[in-house]
PDB file of C-alpha atoms in Angstrom:
ATOM      1  CA  MET A   1       0.620 -38.422  41.373  1.00  0.00           C
ATOM      2  CA  VAL A   2       0.474 -34.963  39.402  1.00  0.00           C
ATOM      3  CA  ASP A   3      -2.612 -33.071  40.734  1.00  0.00           C
ATOM      4  CA  LEU A   4      -5.033 -32.490  37.767  1.00  0.00           C
ATOM      5  CA  ASP A   5      -5.698 -28.985  38.700  1.00  0.00           C
ATOM      6  CA  LYS A   6      -4.717 -27.151  35.278  1.00  0.00           C
ATOM      7  CA  ASN A   7      -4.035 -24.203  37.349  1.00  0.00           C
ATOM      8  CA  ALA A   8      -1.474 -25.553  39.704  1.00  0.00           C
ATOM      9  CA  PRO A   9       1.528 -23.526  39.417  1.00  0.00           C
ATOM     10  CA  GLY A  10       4.258 -24.584  37.317  1.00  0.00           C
ATOM     11  CA  VAL A  11       2.337 -27.698  35.987  1.00  0.00           C
ATOM     12  CA  THR A  12       1.298 -27.745  32.603  1.00  0.00           C
ATOM     13  CA  ILE A  13      -1.967 -30.148  31.217  1.00  0.00           C
ATOM     14  CA  ASN A  14       0.790 -31.815  28.957  1.00  0.00           C
ATOM     15  CA  ALA A  15       2.913 -32.212  31.795  1.00  0.00           C
ATOM     16  CA  GLN A  16       0.099 -34.150  33.998  1.00  0.00           C
ATOM     17  CA  PHE A  17      -0.975 -35.915  31.221  1.00  0.00           C
ATOM     18  CA  GLU A  18       2.430 -37.335  30.557  1.00  0.00           C
ATOM     19  CA  SER A  19       2.667 -38.214  34.381  1.00  0.00           C
ATOM     20  CA  LEU A  20      -0.544 -39.727  34.533  1.00  0.00           C
ATOM     21  CA  ASN A  21       0.902 -42.168  31.376  1.00  0.00           C
ATOM     22  CA  LYS A  22       3.573 -43.409  33.749  1.00  0.00           C
ATOM     23  CA  ASP A  23       1.089 -43.733  36.690  1.00  0.00           C
ATOM     24  CA  ILE A  24      -0.852 -45.874  34.458  1.00  0.00           C
ATOM     25  CA  ALA A  25       1.915 -48.105  33.148  1.00  0.00           C
ATOM     26  CA  SER A  26       3.159 -48.120  36.783  1.00  0.00           C
ATOM     27  CA  GLU A  27      -0.288 -48.990  38.423  1.00  0.00           C
ATOM     28  CA  PRO A  28      -2.701 -50.592  35.772  1.00  0.00           C
ATOM     29  CA  ASP A  29      -5.001 -51.596  38.588  1.00  0.00           C
ATOM     30  CA  ASN A  30      -5.410 -48.163  39.940  1.00  0.00           C
ATOM     31  CA  PRO A  31      -8.418 -46.416  38.898  1.00  0.00           C
ATOM     32  CA  VAL A  32      -7.760 -42.982  39.852  1.00  0.00           C
ATOM     33  CA  PRO A  33      -5.095 -42.092  37.098  1.00  0.00           C
ATOM     34  CA  TYR A  34      -7.583 -43.623  34.374  1.00  0.00           C
ATOM     35  CA  PHE A  35     -10.183 -41.049  36.012  1.00  0.00           C
ATOM     36  CA  ARG A  36      -8.059 -37.965  36.110  1.00  0.00           C
ATOM     37  CA  ARG A  37      -6.496 -38.752  32.505  1.00  0.00           C
ATOM     38  CA  SER A  38     -10.348 -39.139  31.449  1.00  0.00           C
ATOM     39  CA  LYS A  39     -10.712 -35.791  32.302  1.00  0.00           C
ATOM     40  CA  ILE A  40      -7.784 -34.440  29.930  1.00  0.00           C
ATOM     41  CA  PHE A  41      -9.272 -36.363  27.261  1.00  0.00           C
ATOM     42  CA  LEU A  42     -12.602 -34.431  27.668  1.00  0.00           C
ATOM     43  CA  GLU A  43     -11.151 -31.421  27.557  1.00  0.00           C
ATOM     44  CA  ARG A  44      -9.159 -31.945  24.657  1.00  0.00           C
ATOM     45  CA  GLN A  45     -12.593 -33.421  22.897  1.00  0.00           C
ATOM     46  CA  GLU A  46     -10.807 -36.515  22.544  1.00  0.00           C
ATOM     47  CA  LEU A  47     -13.995 -38.201  23.333  1.00  0.00           C
ATOM     48  CA  ASN A  48     -13.601 -42.073  22.729  1.00  0.00           C
ATOM     49  CA  ASN A  49     -10.404 -42.083  24.496  1.00  0.00           C
ATOM     50  CA  ALA A  50     -12.068 -40.399  27.617  1.00  0.00           C
ATOM     51  CA  LEU A  51     -14.750 -42.841  27.245  1.00  0.00           C
ATOM     52  CA  LEU A  52     -12.194 -45.744  27.412  1.00  0.00           C
ATOM     53  CA  ASP A  53     -10.404 -44.259  30.487  1.00  0.00           C
ATOM     54  CA  ILE A  54     -13.401 -43.741  32.512  1.00  0.00           C
ATOM     55  CA  SER A  55     -14.768 -47.269  31.448  1.00  0.00           C
ATOM     56  CA  SER A  56     -11.535 -48.461  32.888  1.00  0.00           C
ATOM     57  CA  ALA A  57     -11.568 -46.758  35.883  1.00  0.00           C
ATOM     58  CA  ILE A  58     -15.296 -47.975  36.649  1.00  0.00           C
ATOM     59  CA  ASN A  59     -14.129 -51.555  35.612  1.00  0.00           C
ATOM     60  CA  LEU A  60     -11.356 -50.713  38.520  1.00  0.00           C
ATOM     61  CA  ASP A  61     -13.918 -49.508  41.026  1.00  0.00           C
ATOM     62  CA  SER A  62     -17.551 -49.076  40.585  1.00  0.00           C
ATOM     63  CA  THR A  63     -18.135 -47.574  43.816  1.00  0.00           C
ATOM     64  CA  LYS A  64     -17.173 -43.761  42.737  1.00  0.00           C
ATOM     65  CA  SER A  65     -20.357 -41.750  41.722  1.00  0.00           C
ATOM     66  CA  GLU A  66     -17.830 -39.069  40.310  1.00  0.00           C
ATOM     67  CA  TYR A  67     -16.607 -41.799  37.946  1.00  0.00           C
ATOM     68  CA  TYR A  68     -20.358 -42.353  36.627  1.00  0.00           C
ATOM     69  CA  PHE A  69     -20.965 -38.386  36.589  1.00  0.00           C
ATOM     70  CA  GLN A  70     -17.525 -38.220  34.230  1.00  0.00           C
ATOM     71  CA  MET A  71     -19.140 -40.721  32.030  1.00  0.00           C
ATOM     72  CA  ALA A  72     -22.351 -38.795  31.650  1.00  0.00           C
ATOM     73  CA  LYS A  73     -20.339 -35.946  30.653  1.00  0.00           C
ATOM     74  CA  ILE A  74     -18.681 -37.769  27.818  1.00  0.00           C
ATOM     75  CA  TYR A  75     -22.003 -39.155  26.666  1.00  0.00           C
ATOM     76  CA  ARG A  76     -23.516 -35.976  26.466  1.00  0.00           C
ATOM     77  CA  LYS A  77     -20.768 -34.713  24.689  1.00  0.00           C
ATOM     78  CA  MET A  78     -20.896 -37.634  22.227  1.00  0.00           C
ATOM     79  CA  ASN A  79     -24.917 -37.069  22.163  1.00  0.00           C
ATOM     80  CA  LYS A  80     -25.435 -40.412  23.627  1.00  0.00           C
ATOM     81  CA  PHE A  81     -28.234 -39.095  25.885  1.00  0.00           C
ATOM     82  CA  MET A  82     -29.775 -42.591  26.759  1.00  0.00           C
ATOM     83  CA  ASP A  83     -26.323 -43.845  28.067  1.00  0.00           C
ATOM     84  CA  GLY A  84     -25.647 -40.483  29.560  1.00  0.00           C
ATOM     85  CA  LEU A  85     -28.979 -40.739  31.541  1.00  0.00           C
ATOM     86  CA  ALA A  86     -27.874 -44.492  32.587  1.00  0.00           C
ATOM     87  CA  ALA A  87     -24.721 -43.208  33.778  1.00  0.00           C
ATOM     88  CA  ILE A  88     -26.385 -40.699  36.100  1.00  0.00           C
ATOM     89  CA  TYR A  89     -28.720 -43.083  37.565  1.00  0.00           C
ATOM     90  CA  LYS A  90     -25.668 -44.787  38.552  1.00  0.00           C
ATOM     91  CA  ALA A  91     -24.259 -41.817  40.169  1.00  0.00           C
ATOM     92  CA  ASP A  92     -27.217 -41.044  41.885  1.00  0.00           C
ATOM     93  CA  LYS A  93     -27.782 -44.106  43.313  1.00  0.00           C
ATOM     94  CA  LEU A  94     -23.933 -44.025  44.709  1.00  0.00           C
ATOM     95  CA  ASN A  95     -25.349 -40.404  46.329  1.00  0.00           C
ATOM     96  CA  CYS A  96     -23.443 -38.101  44.157  1.00  0.00           C
ATOM     97  CA  PRO A  97     -23.554 -34.711  45.825  1.00  0.00           C
ATOM     98  CA  ASP A  98     -22.916 -32.559  42.788  1.00  0.00           C
ATOM     99  CA  PRO A  99     -25.700 -30.676  41.940  1.00  0.00           C
ATOM    100  CA  GLU A 100     -24.158 -30.484  38.373  1.00  0.00           C
ATOM    101  CA  LEU A 101     -25.140 -34.084  38.029  1.00  0.00           C
ATOM    102  CA  PHE A 102     -28.926 -33.581  38.108  1.00  0.00           C
ATOM    103  CA  LEU A 103     -28.486 -30.367  36.081  1.00  0.00           C
ATOM    104  CA  LEU A 104     -26.854 -32.481  33.628  1.00  0.00           C
ATOM    105  CA  GLY A 105     -29.700 -34.905  33.503  1.00  0.00           C
ATOM    106  CA  GLY A 106     -32.743 -32.059  33.417  1.00  0.00           C
ATOM    107  CA  GLU A 107     -30.732 -30.571  30.256  1.00  0.00           C
ATOM    108  CA  MET A 108     -30.485 -34.444  28.289  1.00  0.00           C
ATOM    109  CA  TYR A 109     -33.786 -35.191  29.336  1.00  0.00           C
ATOM    110  CA  PHE A 110     -34.797 -31.651  28.054  1.00  0.00           C
ATOM    111  CA  ILE A 111     -33.079 -32.453  24.503  1.00  0.00           C
ATOM    112  CA  LEU A 112     -35.153 -35.682  24.547  1.00  0.00           C
ATOM    113  CA  LYS A 113     -38.353 -34.316  24.842  1.00  0.00           C
ATOM    114  CA  GLU A 114     -38.509 -35.972  28.031  1.00  0.00           C
ATOM    115  CA  TYR A 115     -40.240 -32.354  29.823  1.00  0.00           C
ATOM    116  CA  LYS A 116     -41.335 -34.166  32.996  1.00  0.00           C
ATOM    117  CA  LYS A 117     -38.219 -36.011  33.816  1.00  0.00           C
ATOM    118  CA  SER A 118     -36.439 -32.863  32.895  1.00  0.00           C
ATOM    119  CA  MET A 119     -37.892 -30.549  35.536  1.00  0.00           C
ATOM    120  CA  VAL A 120     -37.771 -33.625  38.216  1.00  0.00           C
ATOM    121  CA  TYR A 121     -33.704 -33.238  37.769  1.00  0.00           C
ATOM    122  CA  LEU A 122     -33.483 -29.628  37.484  1.00  0.00           C
ATOM    123  CA  ASN A 123     -36.027 -29.506  40.780  1.00  0.00           C
ATOM    124  CA  LYS A 124     -33.423 -31.823  42.572  1.00  0.00           C
ATOM    125  CA  THR A 125     -30.667 -29.359  41.398  1.00  0.00           C
ATOM    126  CA  LEU A 126     -32.163 -26.255  43.075  1.00  0.00           C
ATOM    127  CA  TYR A 127     -32.845 -28.467  46.011  1.00  0.00           C
ATOM    128  CA  LEU A 128     -29.157 -28.692  46.047  1.00  0.00           C
ATOM    129  CA  ASN A 129     -28.552 -25.318  45.226  1.00  0.00           C
ATOM    130  CA  LYS A 130     -31.168 -22.763  44.980  1.00  0.00           C
ATOM    131  CA  PHE A 131     -29.011 -20.222  43.217  1.00  0.00           C
ATOM    132  CA  GLU A 132     -28.186 -22.134  40.193  1.00  0.00           C
ATOM    133  CA  SER A 133     -29.234 -19.886  37.413  1.00  0.00           C
ATOM    134  CA  ARG A 134     -28.760 -22.726  34.538  1.00  0.00           C
ATOM    135  CA  ALA A 135     -31.660 -24.678  36.190  1.00  0.00           C
ATOM    136  CA  HIS A 136     -33.924 -21.819  36.304  1.00  0.00           C
ATOM    137  CA  PHE A 137     -32.797 -21.376  32.611  1.00  0.00           C
ATOM    138  CA  TYR A 138     -33.508 -24.950  31.392  1.00  0.00           C
ATOM    139  CA  ILE A 139     -37.033 -25.103  33.799  1.00  0.00           C
ATOM    140  CA  SER A 140     -37.798 -22.199  31.338  1.00  0.00           C
ATOM    141  CA  LEU A 141     -37.373 -24.063  28.548  1.00  0.00           C
ATOM    142  CA  ASN A 142     -39.343 -26.728  29.661  1.00  0.00           C
ATOM    143  CA  TYR A 143     -42.523 -24.388  30.160  1.00  0.00           C
ATOM    144  CA  LEU A 144     -41.722 -22.942  26.689  1.00  0.00           C
ATOM    145  CA  GLU A 145     -41.916 -26.121  25.252  1.00  0.00           C
ATOM    146  CA  THR A 146     -45.056 -27.281  27.318  1.00  0.00           C
ATOM    147  CA  GLY A 147     -46.720 -24.140  26.321  1.00  0.00           C
ATOM    148  CA  ASP A 148     -46.442 -21.840  29.634  1.00  0.00           C
ATOM    149  CA  THR A 149     -44.799 -18.599  28.505  1.00  0.00           C
ATOM    150  CA  LEU A 150     -45.704 -16.635  31.707  1.00  0.00           C
ATOM    151  CA  SER A 151     -44.045 -19.597  33.756  1.00  0.00           C
ATOM    152  CA  ALA A 152     -40.914 -19.536  31.637  1.00  0.00           C
ATOM    153  CA  ILE A 153     -40.507 -15.851  31.938  1.00  0.00           C
ATOM    154  CA  HIS A 154     -40.885 -15.957  35.725  1.00  0.00           C
ATOM    155  CA  SER A 155     -38.027 -18.780  35.681  1.00  0.00           C
ATOM    156  CA  LEU A 156     -35.979 -16.624  33.297  1.00  0.00           C
ATOM    157  CA  GLU A 157     -36.455 -13.557  35.413  1.00  0.00           C
ATOM    158  CA  THR A 158     -35.401 -15.438  38.063  1.00  0.00           C
ATOM    159  CA  ALA A 159     -32.183 -16.790  36.569  1.00  0.00           C
ATOM    160  CA  VAL A 160     -31.103 -13.273  35.692  1.00  0.00           C
ATOM    161  CA  THR A 161     -31.716 -11.965  39.253  1.00  0.00           C
ATOM    162  CA  GLN A 162     -29.673 -14.839  40.862  1.00  0.00           C
ATOM    163  CA  ASN A 163     -26.730 -14.004  38.155  1.00  0.00           C
ATOM    164  CA  THR A 164     -26.820 -10.835  36.721  1.00  0.00           C
ATOM    165  CA  ASP A 165     -24.280 -11.566  33.834  1.00  0.00           C
ATOM    166  CA  TYR A 166     -26.276 -14.491  32.667  1.00  0.00           C
ATOM    167  CA  ALA A 167     -26.310 -13.873  28.977  1.00  0.00           C
ATOM    168  CA  GLU A 168     -28.279 -16.631  27.844  1.00  0.00           C
ATOM    169  CA  GLY A 169     -31.106 -15.799  30.388  1.00  0.00           C
ATOM    170  CA  TYR A 170     -31.452 -12.229  29.147  1.00  0.00           C
ATOM    171  CA  ASP A 171     -31.349 -13.492  25.485  1.00  0.00           C
ATOM    172  CA  GLN A 172     -34.242 -15.822  25.923  1.00  0.00           C
ATOM    173  CA  LEU A 173     -36.041 -13.027  27.501  1.00  0.00           C
ATOM    174  CA  ALA A 174     -35.799 -11.023  24.491  1.00  0.00           C
ATOM    175  CA  VAL A 175     -36.768 -13.811  22.140  1.00  0.00           C
ATOM    176  CA  ILE A 176     -40.024 -14.360  24.324  1.00  0.00           C
ATOM    177  CA  HIS A 177     -40.951 -10.339  24.506  1.00  0.00           C
ATOM    178  CA  ASP A 178     -39.990 -10.231  20.634  1.00  0.00           C
ATOM    179  CA  SER A 179     -42.363 -13.122  19.558  1.00  0.00           C
ATOM    180  CA  LYS A 180     -44.953 -11.400  22.139  1.00  0.00           C
ATOM    181  CA  LYS A 181     -44.275  -7.988  20.015  1.00  0.00           C
ATOM    182  CA  ASP A 182     -43.439  -6.323  23.563  1.00  0.00           C
ATOM    183  CA  TYR A 183     -40.140  -4.861  21.363  1.00  0.00           C
ATOM    184  CA  LYS A 184     -39.211  -2.189  24.121  1.00  0.00           C
ATOM    185  CA  SER A 185     -38.714  -4.931  26.798  1.00  0.00           C
ATOM    186  CA  ALA A 186     -36.971  -7.514  24.240  1.00  0.00           C
ATOM    187  CA  LEU A 187     -34.210  -4.875  23.244  1.00  0.00           C
ATOM    188  CA  GLU A 188     -33.628  -4.091  26.875  1.00  0.00           C
ATOM    189  CA  TYR A 189     -33.279  -8.090  27.540  1.00  0.00           C
ATOM    190  CA  ALA A 190     -31.364  -8.242  24.389  1.00  0.00           C
ATOM    191  CA  THR A 191     -28.632  -5.291  25.444  1.00  0.00           C
ATOM    192  CA  SER A 192     -28.479  -6.515  28.827  1.00  0.00           C
ATOM    193  CA  ALA A 193     -27.191  -9.759  27.269  1.00  0.00           C
ATOM    194  CA  ILE A 194     -24.816  -8.163  25.295  1.00  0.00           C
ATOM    195  CA  SER A 195     -23.162  -6.287  27.569  1.00  0.00           C
ATOM    196  CA  SER A 196     -22.894  -9.753  29.614  1.00  0.00           C
ATOM    197  CA  LYS A 197     -21.142 -11.284  26.703  1.00  0.00           C
ATOM    198  CA  LYS A 198     -20.007  -8.885  24.406  1.00  0.00           C
ATOM    199  CA  ASP A 199     -18.116 -11.584  22.013  1.00  0.00           C
ATOM    200  CA  ALA A 200     -21.032 -13.713  21.133  1.00  0.00           C
ATOM    201  CA  PRO A 201     -22.437 -13.439  17.472  1.00  0.00           C
ATOM    202  CA  ALA A 202     -25.677 -14.866  18.287  1.00  0.00           C
ATOM    203  CA  LEU A 203     -26.558 -11.979  20.645  1.00  0.00           C
ATOM    204  CA  TYR A 204     -25.931  -9.275  18.287  1.00  0.00           C
ATOM    205  CA  TYR A 205     -28.214 -11.451  15.741  1.00  0.00           C
ATOM    206  CA  ASN A 206     -30.933 -11.525  17.960  1.00  0.00           C
ATOM    207  CA  ARG A 207     -30.913  -8.129  18.594  1.00  0.00           C
ATOM    208  CA  GLY A 208     -30.511  -7.304  15.196  1.00  0.00           C
ATOM    209  CA  THR A 209     -33.929  -8.999  14.509  1.00  0.00           C
ATOM    210  CA  ILE A 210     -35.839  -7.541  17.206  1.00  0.00           C
ATOM    211  CA  PHE A 211     -34.671  -3.885  15.383  1.00  0.00           C
ATOM    212  CA  PHE A 212     -35.883  -5.274  12.120  1.00  0.00           C
ATOM    213  CA  HIS A 213     -39.101  -6.127  13.592  1.00  0.00           C
ATOM    214  CA  THR A 214     -39.465  -2.552  14.497  1.00  0.00           C
ATOM    215  CA  GLY A 215     -38.253  -1.370  11.172  1.00  0.00           C
ATOM    216  CA  ASN A 216     -35.150   0.234  12.547  1.00  0.00           C
ATOM    217  CA  TYR A 217     -33.126  -1.301   9.707  1.00  0.00           C
ATOM    218  CA  ASP A 218     -30.115   1.382  10.328  1.00  0.00           C
ATOM    219  CA  LYS A 219     -29.964  -0.312  14.021  1.00  0.00           C
ATOM    220  CA  SER A 220     -30.648  -4.095  12.678  1.00  0.00           C
ATOM    221  CA  ILE A 221     -27.800  -3.141  10.003  1.00  0.00           C
ATOM    222  CA  GLU A 222     -25.278  -2.162  12.844  1.00  0.00           C
ATOM    223  CA  ASP A 223     -26.382  -5.595  14.739  1.00  0.00           C
ATOM    224  CA  PHE A 224     -26.091  -8.086  11.872  1.00  0.00           C
ATOM    225  CA  GLN A 225     -22.920  -6.626  10.855  1.00  0.00           C
ATOM    226  CA  GLN A 226     -21.349  -6.839  14.464  1.00  0.00           C
ATOM    227  CA  ALA A 227     -22.422 -10.291  14.027  1.00  0.00           C
ATOM    228  CA  ILE A 228     -20.760 -11.012  10.941  1.00  0.00           C
ATOM    229  CA  THR A 229     -17.547  -9.535  12.326  1.00  0.00           C
ATOM    230  CA  LEU A 230     -17.692 -12.052  15.124  1.00  0.00           C
ATOM    231  CA  ASP A 231     -18.580 -14.946  12.790  1.00  0.00           C
ATOM    232  CA  SER A 232     -18.063 -14.317   9.047  1.00  0.00           C
ATOM    233  CA  LEU A 233     -20.107 -17.626   8.158  1.00  0.00           C
ATOM    234  CA  HIS A 234     -23.151 -16.711  10.074  1.00  0.00           C
ATOM    235  CA  TYR A 235     -25.404 -16.998   7.110  1.00  0.00           C
ATOM    236  CA  LEU A 236     -28.561 -15.693   8.753  1.00  0.00           C
ATOM    237  CA  ALA A 237     -26.873 -12.734   9.890  1.00  0.00           C
ATOM    238  CA  TRP A 238     -25.714 -12.116   6.153  1.00  0.00           C
ATOM    239  CA  TYR A 239     -29.371 -13.134   4.889  1.00  0.00           C
ATOM    240  CA  ASN A 240     -30.917 -10.647   7.411  1.00  0.00           C
ATOM    241  CA  LEU A 241     -28.188  -8.077   6.554  1.00  0.00           C
ATOM    242  CA  GLY A 242     -29.179  -7.961   2.793  1.00  0.00           C
ATOM    243  CA  THR A 243     -33.121  -7.996   3.713  1.00  0.00           C
ATOM    244  CA  SER A 244     -32.433  -4.913   5.932  1.00  0.00           C
ATOM    245  CA  TYR A 245     -30.505  -3.183   3.038  1.00  0.00           C
ATOM    246  CA  TYR A 246     -33.162  -4.450   0.584  1.00  0.00           C
ATOM    247  CA  ASN A 247     -35.842  -2.859   2.859  1.00  0.00           C
ATOM    248  CA  LYS A 248     -33.817   0.341   2.567  1.00  0.00           C
ATOM    249  CA  LYS A 249     -33.430   0.211  -0.777  1.00  0.00           C
ATOM    250  CA  ASN A 250     -30.254  -0.291  -1.081  1.00  0.00           C
ATOM    251  CA  TYR A 251     -30.367  -3.369  -3.589  1.00  0.00           C
ATOM    252  CA  GLN A 252     -26.337  -3.208  -4.451  1.00  0.00           C
ATOM    253  CA  SER A 253     -25.542  -3.941  -0.688  1.00  0.00           C
ATOM    254  CA  ALA A 254     -28.274  -6.179  -0.593  1.00  0.00           C
ATOM    255  CA  GLY A 255     -27.241  -8.313  -3.589  1.00  0.00           C
ATOM    256  CA  LYS A 256     -23.876  -8.607  -2.462  1.00  0.00           C
ATOM    257  CA  CYS A 257     -25.298  -9.806   1.363  1.00  0.00           C
ATOM    258  CA  PHE A 258     -27.390 -12.463  -0.514  1.00  0.00           C
ATOM    259  CA  GLN A 259     -24.358 -13.421  -2.544  1.00  0.00           C
ATOM    260  CA  LYS A 260     -22.661 -14.203   0.697  1.00  0.00           C
ATOM    261  CA  VAL A 261     -25.384 -16.518   2.025  1.00  0.00           C
ATOM    262  CA  ILE A 262     -25.178 -18.807  -1.234  1.00  0.00           C
ATOM    263  CA  ASP A 263     -21.363 -18.739  -1.134  1.00  0.00           C
ATOM    264  CA  THR A 264     -21.938 -19.818   2.881  1.00  0.00           C
ATOM    265  CA  LYS A 265     -24.881 -21.912   2.769  1.00  0.00           C
ATOM    266  CA  PRO A 266     -26.115 -22.806  -0.688  1.00  0.00           C
ATOM    267  CA  GLU A 267     -28.888 -25.097   0.166  1.00  0.00           C
ATOM    268  CA  TYR A 268     -30.660 -21.958   2.193  1.00  0.00           C
ATOM    269  CA  GLN A 269     -33.353 -21.957  -0.081  1.00  0.00           C
ATOM    270  CA  PRO A 270     -35.049 -18.711   0.982  1.00  0.00           C
ATOM    271  CA  VAL A 271     -32.139 -16.790   0.225  1.00  0.00           C
ATOM    272  CA  TYR A 272     -32.712 -17.466  -3.882  1.00  0.00           C
ATOM    273  CA  PHE A 273     -36.107 -15.508  -4.349  1.00  0.00           C
ATOM    274  CA  ILE A 274     -35.231 -12.615  -2.177  1.00  0.00           C
ATOM    275  CA  PHE A 275     -31.814 -12.406  -4.438  1.00  0.00           C
ATOM    276  CA  GLY A 276     -34.043 -12.629  -7.676  1.00  0.00           C
ATOM    277  CA  GLN A 277     -36.106  -9.971  -6.529  1.00  0.00           C
ATOM    278  CA  THR A 278     -32.868  -7.653  -5.735  1.00  0.00           C
ATOM    279  CA  LEU A 279     -31.666  -8.469  -9.360  1.00  0.00           C
ATOM    280  CA  GLU A 280     -34.885  -7.295 -10.828  1.00  0.00           C
ATOM    281  CA  TRP A 281     -34.663  -4.531  -9.305  1.00  0.00           C
ATOM    282  CA  LEU A 282     -31.134  -3.818 -10.712  1.00  0.00           C
ATOM    283  CA  ASN A 283     -32.707  -4.737 -14.478  1.00  0.00           C
ATOM    284  CA  ASN A 284     -30.924  -8.104 -14.381  1.00  0.00           C
ATOM    285  CA  ASP A 285     -33.606 -10.099 -15.466  1.00  0.00           C
ATOM    286  CA  SER A 286     -31.294 -13.122 -16.728  1.00  0.00           C
ATOM    287  CA  LEU A 287     -29.639 -13.448 -13.451  1.00  0.00           C
ATOM    288  CA  ALA A 288     -32.520 -13.211 -11.226  1.00  0.00           C
ATOM    289  CA  ALA A 289     -34.162 -15.822 -13.266  1.00  0.00           C
ATOM    290  CA  VAL A 290     -31.368 -18.038 -12.537  1.00  0.00           C
ATOM    291  CA  GLN A 291     -31.928 -17.539  -8.667  1.00  0.00           C
ATOM    292  CA  TYR A 292     -35.688 -18.468  -9.174  1.00  0.00           C
ATOM    293  CA  ALA A 293     -34.771 -21.439 -11.111  1.00  0.00           C
ATOM    294  CA  LYS A 294     -32.500 -22.290  -8.114  1.00  0.00           C
ATOM    295  CA  ALA A 295     -35.235 -21.648  -5.584  1.00  0.00           C
ATOM    296  CA  ILE A 296     -37.415 -23.963  -7.607  1.00  0.00           C
ATOM    297  CA  GLU A 297     -34.857 -26.856  -7.691  1.00  0.00           C
ATOM    298  CA  LEU A 298     -34.664 -26.686  -3.845  1.00  0.00           C
ATOM    299  CA  ASP A 299     -38.409 -26.467  -3.459  1.00  0.00           C
ATOM    300  CA  ASN A 300     -40.794 -27.013  -6.238  1.00  0.00           C
ATOM    301  CA  LYS A 301     -43.665 -26.047  -3.989  1.00  0.00           C
ATOM    302  CA  ASP A 302     -42.034 -22.185  -4.127  1.00  0.00           C
ATOM    303  CA  GLU A 303     -45.193 -20.797  -5.843  1.00  0.00           C
ATOM    304  CA  LYS A 304     -43.454 -17.350  -5.282  1.00  0.00           C
ATOM    305  CA  SER A 305     -40.319 -18.515  -7.417  1.00  0.00           C
ATOM    306  CA  VAL A 306     -42.480 -20.330 -10.005  1.00  0.00           C
ATOM    307  CA  LYS A 307     -44.839 -16.714 -10.642  1.00  0.00           C
ATOM    308  CA  ALA A 308     -41.574 -14.747 -10.674  1.00  0.00           C
ATOM    309  CA  LEU A 309     -39.760 -16.826 -13.075  1.00  0.00           C
ATOM    310  CA  LYS A 310     -42.998 -16.932 -15.280  1.00  0.00           C
ATOM    311  CA  LYS A 311     -43.150 -12.913 -15.226  1.00  0.00           C
ATOM    312  CA  ILE A 312     -39.645 -12.845 -16.363  1.00  0.00           C
ATOM    313  CA  GLU A 313     -40.112 -15.331 -19.098  1.00  0.00           C
ATOM    314  CA  ASN A 314     -43.018 -13.602 -20.649  1.00  0.00           C
ATOM    315  CA  ARG A 315     -41.390 -10.047 -20.674  1.00  0.00           C
ATOM    316  CA  LYS A 316     -38.835 -11.670 -22.982  1.00  0.00           C
TER     317      LYS A 316
END
């Protein structure tokens, strides 16, 4: 039977897959090839096939904790959190020694807003591996959701101390300090995040928002442009790039950005008001009125757009 290790010399995933197909055909009562093929299906994002295979493995042998762990991973990808947690419970009962199991459970309970249960699993993760920085990260998110910002910061600082390349940890610290208007610390953490993960558009976007909050629009423009270079459909980067240009009174550039937002995310209601304002500065009242009308169509309680539209109508 072929080793599933995709790094095995001379063995490709396709070759492994074909070999496992043959193993299943010749040994249909052997759970192992179903388990191994399920891993390949999961890696390929063929989730229904992955679930069918791991279910077959469990039907043939329900004593293996790793089978239930694999099932939990699949359910997590399918956003079937209760089914995933049920699989984790079974794996735990079978004495699964892998701290990743409890990390996954902590994540799913967090998504379900079951914060106390999430913390139980995350603390169990740390009991098995005290250097698991991702557990500290999710613990911090639980603290944030329950209003304990200081404990959240402490957990995140522990995470980035244990893993100095943990971009998500630095980024979350940046977001927290930005919300506290401690922009110096926020920028330091945001820059550390980017240093750890230079190809992540969200990190440039988040640092750009911090620069924006400080009024450093030249720097915010640089970061929003880099976010867009990495993800041309990042509509919030386009929106905030446009807003940065608007605040610099560069209305031509701002208008182009706002049009990009509309092209990418036409249901994003806030863009229409500021686009209308931009067009007014460009002496294009007729097109500005179109933007305000669209803003009102998407949100009939948008008083700013209602007033702006009436103002244009009164000028006619």
